[in-house]
mmCIF file of C-alpha atoms in Angstrom:
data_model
loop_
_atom_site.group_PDB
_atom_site.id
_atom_site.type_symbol
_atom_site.label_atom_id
_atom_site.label_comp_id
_atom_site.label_asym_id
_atom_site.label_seq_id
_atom_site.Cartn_x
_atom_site.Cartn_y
_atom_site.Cartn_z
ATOM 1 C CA UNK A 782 38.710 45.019 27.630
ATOM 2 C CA UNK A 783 38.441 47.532 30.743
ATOM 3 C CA UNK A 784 40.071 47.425 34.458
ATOM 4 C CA UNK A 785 38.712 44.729 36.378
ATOM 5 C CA UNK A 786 38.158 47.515 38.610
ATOM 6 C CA UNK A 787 36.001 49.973 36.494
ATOM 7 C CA UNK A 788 32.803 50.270 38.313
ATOM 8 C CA UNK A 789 29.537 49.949 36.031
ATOM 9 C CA UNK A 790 26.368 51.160 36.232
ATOM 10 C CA UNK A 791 24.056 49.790 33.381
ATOM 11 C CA UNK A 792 20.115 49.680 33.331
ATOM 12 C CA UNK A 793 19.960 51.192 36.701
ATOM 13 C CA UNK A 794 16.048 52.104 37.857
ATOM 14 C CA UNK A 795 17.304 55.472 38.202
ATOM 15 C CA UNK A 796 20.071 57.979 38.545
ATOM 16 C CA UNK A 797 22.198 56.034 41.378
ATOM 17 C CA UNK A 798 19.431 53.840 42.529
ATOM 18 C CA UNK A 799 17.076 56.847 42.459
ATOM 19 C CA UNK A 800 12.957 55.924 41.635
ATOM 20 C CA UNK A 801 12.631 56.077 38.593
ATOM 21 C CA UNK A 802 11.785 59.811 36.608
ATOM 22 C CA UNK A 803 8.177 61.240 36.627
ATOM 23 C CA UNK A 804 7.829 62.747 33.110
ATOM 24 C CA UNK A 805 6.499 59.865 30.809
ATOM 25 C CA UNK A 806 8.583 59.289 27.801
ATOM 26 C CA UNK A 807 9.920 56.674 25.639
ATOM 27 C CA UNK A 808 13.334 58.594 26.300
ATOM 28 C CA UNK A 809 13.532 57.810 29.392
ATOM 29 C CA UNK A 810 13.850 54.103 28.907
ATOM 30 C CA UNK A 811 16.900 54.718 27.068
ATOM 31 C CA UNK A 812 18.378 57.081 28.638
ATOM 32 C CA UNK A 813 18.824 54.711 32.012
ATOM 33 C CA UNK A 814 21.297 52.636 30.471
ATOM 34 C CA UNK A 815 23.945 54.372 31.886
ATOM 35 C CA UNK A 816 27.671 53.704 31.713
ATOM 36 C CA UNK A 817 30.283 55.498 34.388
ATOM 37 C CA UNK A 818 33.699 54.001 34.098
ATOM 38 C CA UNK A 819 35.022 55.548 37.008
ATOM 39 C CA UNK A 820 37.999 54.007 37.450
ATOM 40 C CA UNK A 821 40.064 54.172 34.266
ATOM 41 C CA UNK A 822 43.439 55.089 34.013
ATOM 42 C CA UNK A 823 43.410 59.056 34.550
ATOM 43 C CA UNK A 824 45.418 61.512 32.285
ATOM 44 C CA UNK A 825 45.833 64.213 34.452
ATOM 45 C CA UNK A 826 48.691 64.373 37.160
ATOM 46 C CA UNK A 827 48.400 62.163 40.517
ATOM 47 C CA UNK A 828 45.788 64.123 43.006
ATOM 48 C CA UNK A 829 45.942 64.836 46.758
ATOM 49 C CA UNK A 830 43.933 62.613 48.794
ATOM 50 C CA UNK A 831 40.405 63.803 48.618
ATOM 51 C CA UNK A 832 37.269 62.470 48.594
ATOM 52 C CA UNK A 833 33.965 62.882 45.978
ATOM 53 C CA UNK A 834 31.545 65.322 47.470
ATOM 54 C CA UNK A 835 29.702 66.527 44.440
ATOM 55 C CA UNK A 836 29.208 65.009 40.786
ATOM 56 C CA UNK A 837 27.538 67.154 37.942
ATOM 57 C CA UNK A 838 26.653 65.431 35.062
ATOM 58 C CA UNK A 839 25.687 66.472 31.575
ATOM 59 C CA UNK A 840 24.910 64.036 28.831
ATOM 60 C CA UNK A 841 23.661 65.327 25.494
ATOM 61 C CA UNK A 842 22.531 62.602 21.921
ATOM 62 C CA UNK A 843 21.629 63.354 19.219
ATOM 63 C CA UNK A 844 18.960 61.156 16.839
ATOM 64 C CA UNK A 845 18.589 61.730 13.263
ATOM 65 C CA UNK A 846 14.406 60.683 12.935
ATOM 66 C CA UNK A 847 12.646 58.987 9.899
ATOM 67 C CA UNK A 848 10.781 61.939 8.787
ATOM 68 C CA UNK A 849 14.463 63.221 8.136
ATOM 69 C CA UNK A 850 14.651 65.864 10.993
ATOM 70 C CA UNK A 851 17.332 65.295 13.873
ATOM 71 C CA UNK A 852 16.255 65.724 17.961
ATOM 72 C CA UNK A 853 18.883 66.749 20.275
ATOM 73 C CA UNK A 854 18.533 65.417 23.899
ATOM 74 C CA UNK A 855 20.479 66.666 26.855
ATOM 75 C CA UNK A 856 19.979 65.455 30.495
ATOM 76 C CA UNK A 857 21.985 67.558 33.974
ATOM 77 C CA UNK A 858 22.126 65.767 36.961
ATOM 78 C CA UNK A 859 23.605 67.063 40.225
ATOM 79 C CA UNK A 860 24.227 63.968 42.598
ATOM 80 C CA UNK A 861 25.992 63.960 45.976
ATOM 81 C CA UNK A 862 27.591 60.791 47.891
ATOM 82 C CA UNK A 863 25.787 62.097 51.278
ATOM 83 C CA UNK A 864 22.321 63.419 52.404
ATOM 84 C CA UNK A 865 21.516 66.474 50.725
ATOM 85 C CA UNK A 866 20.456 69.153 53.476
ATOM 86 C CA UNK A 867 17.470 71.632 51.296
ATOM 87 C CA UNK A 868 16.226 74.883 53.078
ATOM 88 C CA UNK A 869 13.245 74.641 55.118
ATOM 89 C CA UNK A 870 14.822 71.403 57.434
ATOM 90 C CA UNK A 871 14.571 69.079 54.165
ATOM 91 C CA UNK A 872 16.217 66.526 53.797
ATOM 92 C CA UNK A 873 16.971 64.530 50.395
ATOM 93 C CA UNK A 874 18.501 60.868 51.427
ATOM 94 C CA UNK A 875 21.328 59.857 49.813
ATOM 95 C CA UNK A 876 20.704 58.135 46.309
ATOM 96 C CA UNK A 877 18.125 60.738 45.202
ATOM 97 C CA UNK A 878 19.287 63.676 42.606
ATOM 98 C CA UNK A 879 19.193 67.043 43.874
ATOM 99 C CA UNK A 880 18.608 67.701 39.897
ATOM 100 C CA UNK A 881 17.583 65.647 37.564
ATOM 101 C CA UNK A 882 16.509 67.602 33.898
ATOM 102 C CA UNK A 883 15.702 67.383 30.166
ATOM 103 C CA UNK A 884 15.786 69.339 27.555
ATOM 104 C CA UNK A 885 14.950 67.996 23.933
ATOM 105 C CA UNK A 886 15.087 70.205 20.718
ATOM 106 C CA UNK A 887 13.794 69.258 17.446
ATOM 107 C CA UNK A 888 15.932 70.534 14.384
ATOM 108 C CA UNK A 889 16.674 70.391 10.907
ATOM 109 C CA UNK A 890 19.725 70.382 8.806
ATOM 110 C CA UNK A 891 20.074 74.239 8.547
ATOM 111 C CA UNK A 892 19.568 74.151 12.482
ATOM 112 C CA UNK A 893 16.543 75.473 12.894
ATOM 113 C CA UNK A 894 14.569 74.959 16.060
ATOM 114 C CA UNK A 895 11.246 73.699 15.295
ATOM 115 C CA UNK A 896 10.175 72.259 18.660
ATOM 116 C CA UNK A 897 11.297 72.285 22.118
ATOM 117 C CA UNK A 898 10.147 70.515 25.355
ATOM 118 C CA UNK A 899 11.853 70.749 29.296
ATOM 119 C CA UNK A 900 10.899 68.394 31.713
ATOM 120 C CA UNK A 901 12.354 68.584 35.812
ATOM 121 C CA UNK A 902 12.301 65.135 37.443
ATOM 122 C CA UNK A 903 14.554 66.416 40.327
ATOM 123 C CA UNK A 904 14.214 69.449 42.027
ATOM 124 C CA UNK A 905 14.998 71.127 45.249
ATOM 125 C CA UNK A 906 11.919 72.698 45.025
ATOM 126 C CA UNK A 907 9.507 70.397 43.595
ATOM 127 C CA UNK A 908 6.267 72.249 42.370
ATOM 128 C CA UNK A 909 8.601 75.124 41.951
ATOM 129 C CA UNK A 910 11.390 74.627 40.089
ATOM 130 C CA UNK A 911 9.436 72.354 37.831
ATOM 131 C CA UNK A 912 6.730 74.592 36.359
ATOM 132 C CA UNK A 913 9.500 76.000 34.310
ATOM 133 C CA UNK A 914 8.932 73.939 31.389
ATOM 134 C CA UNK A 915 6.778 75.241 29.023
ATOM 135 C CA UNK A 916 9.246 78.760 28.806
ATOM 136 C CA UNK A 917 11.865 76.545 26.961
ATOM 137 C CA UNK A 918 9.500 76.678 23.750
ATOM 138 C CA UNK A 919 10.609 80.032 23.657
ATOM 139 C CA UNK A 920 13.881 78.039 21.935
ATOM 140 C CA UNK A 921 11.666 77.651 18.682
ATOM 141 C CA UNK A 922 13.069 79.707 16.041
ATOM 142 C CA UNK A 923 16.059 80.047 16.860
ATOM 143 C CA UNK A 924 19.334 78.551 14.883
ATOM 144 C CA UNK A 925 22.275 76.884 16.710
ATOM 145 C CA UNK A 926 25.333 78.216 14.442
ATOM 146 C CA UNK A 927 23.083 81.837 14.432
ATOM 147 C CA UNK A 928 23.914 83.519 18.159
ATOM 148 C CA UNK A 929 21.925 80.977 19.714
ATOM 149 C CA UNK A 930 23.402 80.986 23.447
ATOM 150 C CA UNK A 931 23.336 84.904 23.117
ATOM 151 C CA UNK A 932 19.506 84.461 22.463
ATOM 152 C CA UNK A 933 18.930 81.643 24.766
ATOM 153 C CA UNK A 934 19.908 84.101 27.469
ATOM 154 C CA UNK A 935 17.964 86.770 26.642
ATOM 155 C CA UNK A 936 14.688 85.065 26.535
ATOM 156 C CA UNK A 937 15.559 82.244 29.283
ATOM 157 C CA UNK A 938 18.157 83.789 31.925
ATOM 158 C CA UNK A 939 17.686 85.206 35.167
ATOM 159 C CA UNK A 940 14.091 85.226 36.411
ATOM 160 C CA UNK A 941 12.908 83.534 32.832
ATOM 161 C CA UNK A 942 14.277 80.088 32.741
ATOM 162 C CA UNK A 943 16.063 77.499 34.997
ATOM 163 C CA UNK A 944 19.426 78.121 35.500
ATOM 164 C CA UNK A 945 20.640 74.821 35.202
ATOM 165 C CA UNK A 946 18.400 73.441 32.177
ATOM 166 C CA UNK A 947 19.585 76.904 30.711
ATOM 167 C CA UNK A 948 23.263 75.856 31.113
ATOM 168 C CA UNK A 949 22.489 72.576 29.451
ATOM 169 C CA UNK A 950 21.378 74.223 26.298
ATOM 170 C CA UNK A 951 24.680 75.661 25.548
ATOM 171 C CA UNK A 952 25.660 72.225 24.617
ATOM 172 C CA UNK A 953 22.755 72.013 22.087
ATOM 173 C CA UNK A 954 24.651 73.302 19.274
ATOM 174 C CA UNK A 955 28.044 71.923 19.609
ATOM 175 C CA UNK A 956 26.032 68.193 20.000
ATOM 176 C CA UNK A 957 24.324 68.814 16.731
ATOM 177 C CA UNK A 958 27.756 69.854 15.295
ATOM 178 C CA UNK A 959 29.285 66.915 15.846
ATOM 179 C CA UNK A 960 26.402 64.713 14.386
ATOM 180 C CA UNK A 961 25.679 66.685 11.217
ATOM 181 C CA UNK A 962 30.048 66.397 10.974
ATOM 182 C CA UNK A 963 30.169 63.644 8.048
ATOM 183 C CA UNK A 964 26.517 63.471 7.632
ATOM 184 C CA UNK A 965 25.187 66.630 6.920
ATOM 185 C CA UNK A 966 28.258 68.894 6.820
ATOM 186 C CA UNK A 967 31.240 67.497 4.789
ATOM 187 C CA UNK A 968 34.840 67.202 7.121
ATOM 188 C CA UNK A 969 36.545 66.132 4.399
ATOM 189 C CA UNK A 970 38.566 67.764 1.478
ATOM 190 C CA UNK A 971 38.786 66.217 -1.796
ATOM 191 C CA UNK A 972 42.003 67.948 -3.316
ATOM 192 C CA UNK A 973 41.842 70.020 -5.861
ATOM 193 C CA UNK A 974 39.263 68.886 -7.860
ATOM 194 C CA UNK A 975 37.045 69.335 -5.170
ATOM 195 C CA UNK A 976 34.236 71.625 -6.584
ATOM 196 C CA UNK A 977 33.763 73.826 -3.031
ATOM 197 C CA UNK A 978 35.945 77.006 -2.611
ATOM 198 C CA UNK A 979 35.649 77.005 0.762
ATOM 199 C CA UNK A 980 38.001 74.840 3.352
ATOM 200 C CA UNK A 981 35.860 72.056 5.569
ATOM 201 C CA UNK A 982 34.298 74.213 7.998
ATOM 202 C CA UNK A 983 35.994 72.942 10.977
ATOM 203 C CA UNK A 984 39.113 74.028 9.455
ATOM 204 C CA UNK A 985 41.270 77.673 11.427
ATOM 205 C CA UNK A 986 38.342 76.624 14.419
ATOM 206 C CA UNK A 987 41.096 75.714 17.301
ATOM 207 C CA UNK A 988 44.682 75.484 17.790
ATOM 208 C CA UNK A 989 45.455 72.190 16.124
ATOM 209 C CA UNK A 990 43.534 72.686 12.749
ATOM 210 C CA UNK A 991 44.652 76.056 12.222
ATOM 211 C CA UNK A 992 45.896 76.867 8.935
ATOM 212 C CA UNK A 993 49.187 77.391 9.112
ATOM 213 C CA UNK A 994 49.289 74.128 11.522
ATOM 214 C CA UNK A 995 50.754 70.476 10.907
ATOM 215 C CA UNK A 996 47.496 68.814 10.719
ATOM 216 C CA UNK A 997 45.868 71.020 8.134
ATOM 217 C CA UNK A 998 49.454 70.673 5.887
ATOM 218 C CA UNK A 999 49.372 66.754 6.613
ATOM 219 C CA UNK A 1000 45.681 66.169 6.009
ATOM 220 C CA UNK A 1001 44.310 68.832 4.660
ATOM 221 C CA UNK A 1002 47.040 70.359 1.886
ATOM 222 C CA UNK A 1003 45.000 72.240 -0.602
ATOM 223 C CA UNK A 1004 44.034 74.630 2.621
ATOM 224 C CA UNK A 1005 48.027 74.815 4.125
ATOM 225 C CA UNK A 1006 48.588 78.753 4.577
ATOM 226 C CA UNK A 1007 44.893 79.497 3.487
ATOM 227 C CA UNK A 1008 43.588 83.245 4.725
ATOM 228 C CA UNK A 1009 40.186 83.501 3.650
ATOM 229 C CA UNK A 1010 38.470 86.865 3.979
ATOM 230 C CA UNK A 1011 35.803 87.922 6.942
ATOM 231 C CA UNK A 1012 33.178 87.639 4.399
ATOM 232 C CA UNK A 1013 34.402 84.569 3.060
ATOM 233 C CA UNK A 1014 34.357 82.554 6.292
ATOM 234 C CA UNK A 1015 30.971 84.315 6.720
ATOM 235 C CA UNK A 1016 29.459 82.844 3.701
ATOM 236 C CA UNK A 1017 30.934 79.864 4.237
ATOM 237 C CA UNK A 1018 28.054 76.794 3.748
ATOM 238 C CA UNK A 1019 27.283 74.858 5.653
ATOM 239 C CA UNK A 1020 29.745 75.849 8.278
ATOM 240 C CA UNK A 1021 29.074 77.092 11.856
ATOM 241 C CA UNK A 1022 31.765 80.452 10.964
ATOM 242 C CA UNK A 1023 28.775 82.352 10.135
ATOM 243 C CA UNK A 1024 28.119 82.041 14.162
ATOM 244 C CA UNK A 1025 28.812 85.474 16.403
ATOM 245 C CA UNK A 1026 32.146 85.868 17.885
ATOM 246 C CA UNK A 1027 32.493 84.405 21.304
ATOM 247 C CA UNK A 1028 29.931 86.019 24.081
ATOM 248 C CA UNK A 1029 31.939 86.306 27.814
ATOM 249 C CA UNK A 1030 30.075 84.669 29.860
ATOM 250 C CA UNK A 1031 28.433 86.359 32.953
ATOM 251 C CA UNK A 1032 30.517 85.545 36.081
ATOM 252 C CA UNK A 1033 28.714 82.445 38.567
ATOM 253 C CA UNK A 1034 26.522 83.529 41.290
ATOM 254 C CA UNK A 1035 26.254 87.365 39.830
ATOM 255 C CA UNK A 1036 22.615 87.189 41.003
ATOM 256 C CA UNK A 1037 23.230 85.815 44.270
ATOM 257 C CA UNK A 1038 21.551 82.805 45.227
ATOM 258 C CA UNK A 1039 22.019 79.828 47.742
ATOM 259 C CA UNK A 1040 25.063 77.812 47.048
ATOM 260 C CA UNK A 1041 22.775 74.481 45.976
ATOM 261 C CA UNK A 1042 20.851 76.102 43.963
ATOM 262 C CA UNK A 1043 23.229 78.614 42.576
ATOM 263 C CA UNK A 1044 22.682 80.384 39.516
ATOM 264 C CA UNK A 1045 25.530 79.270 36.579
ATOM 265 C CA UNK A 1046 27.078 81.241 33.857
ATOM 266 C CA UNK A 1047 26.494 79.758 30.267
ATOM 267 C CA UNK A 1048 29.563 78.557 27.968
ATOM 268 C CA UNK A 1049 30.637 81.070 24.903
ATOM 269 C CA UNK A 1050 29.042 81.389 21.990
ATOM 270 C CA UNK A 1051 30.569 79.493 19.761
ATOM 271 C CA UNK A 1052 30.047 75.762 18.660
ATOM 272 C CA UNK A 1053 32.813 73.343 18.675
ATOM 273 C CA UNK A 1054 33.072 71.727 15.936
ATOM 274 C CA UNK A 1055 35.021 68.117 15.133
ATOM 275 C CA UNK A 1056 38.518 67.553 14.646
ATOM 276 C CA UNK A 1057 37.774 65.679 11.154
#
């Protein structure tokens, strides 16, 4: 089914052999069975001999719960294949994280935050870094398709949050996107006795499914040369076009920082949706 040469790592006791995390939850337990195919056939062209020195890792789920509301999950790791040299003559062996964090949300189908819980396993600056936690309940309230990475920075960047469990959030609402797709928020267009005036949301959202493309004529025919109003795409329900227009993001290491433990920009604001 794979390369005999993929390399697996399933049900490990931590991130690369690391102890396993401090903050006790049930999630953790699942989210150690990891699979890294590493060795797959790669798309991109040929590379020059080089060699790994740095792996950042972002994973986000998403669980739809049985009182009917959905909790997104996203974990960051920063890993190196080498000791990790930390200010003040530290040392962090090979194996261990230099990060290892979580950020859970708890939303509902309009995508409302109604909880919100960080938790920092791996620091370099344990008792530190890792106090940070309670802030990201400041999350509560907010929407995810309603200028939520333009708010997440305003009450979490700089001196308020994490950088790094701040950067994971801006995957929050693109992961609930693509769960609520076909569950929650219809991808599919019925023809023309479909009831709904307006085109599947993730319809004139990227290059391929624009409207005047091949796939929306092929798949999607009713909406073939569509050009819907501002106000229309606005209104639009449920569809994440009622979401700001994309936010540049600041440019890395603006506040300065050491190069470990930098300070990242957060992605655009704008969800990505699924290609149906």
């Amino acid at each position: 089914m794979f390369p005999a040469n993929a390399a697996w790592h399933v049900k490990l006791p931590g991130l690369f052999g690391t102890p396993a995390p401090r903050c006790p939850s049930p999630r953790i337990l699942r989210s150690l069975r990891i699979f890294r195919i590493s060795s797959l056939a790669m798309p991109l062209s040929q590379p020059v001999n080089r060699s790994l020195r740095h792996r950042r890792a972002i994973a986000a789920e998403a669980y739809r719960r049985e009182d009917g509301l959905w909790d997104i999950e996203v974990r960051l790791t920063d890993t190196k294949p080498r000791d990790i040299e930390l200010a003040g003559d530290r040392i962090r062996p090979q194996g261990q994280p230099l990060h290892d964090l979580w950020l859970r949300i708890t939303i509902d189908e309009e995508m409302t935050v109604l909880d919100a819980e960080a938790c920092s396993d791996w620091v370099p600056y344990p008792s530190h870094c890792d106090t940070i936690g309670p802030a990201y309940r400041k999350l509560i309230g907010l929407n995810l398709r309603k200028g939520f990475r333009k708010a997440v920075r305003e009450r979490l960047g700089g001196m308020h949050g994490c950088s790094h469990l701040t950067e994971a959030a801006g995957v929050l609402p693109s992961t609930a996107i693509q769960a609520f797709a076909g569950e929650v928020i219809s991808i599919r267009d019925n023809g023309e006795d479909d009831p709904n005036p307006e085109p599947p949301y993730q319809l004139n959202g990227c290059h391929a499914l624009r409207f005047d493309g091949e796939v929306v004529r092929q798949f999607y025919p009713r909406w073939y040369g569509h050009q819907p109003t501002p106000k229309a795409r606005a209104e639009a329900a449920p569809a994440v076009a009622s979401a700001p227009q994309a936010q540049q993001p600041a440019a890395n290491g603006d506040r300065g920082g050491h190069a470990i433990d930098g300070n990242d920009a957060v992605p655009a604001d704008r969800p990505t949706g699924t290609s149906g």
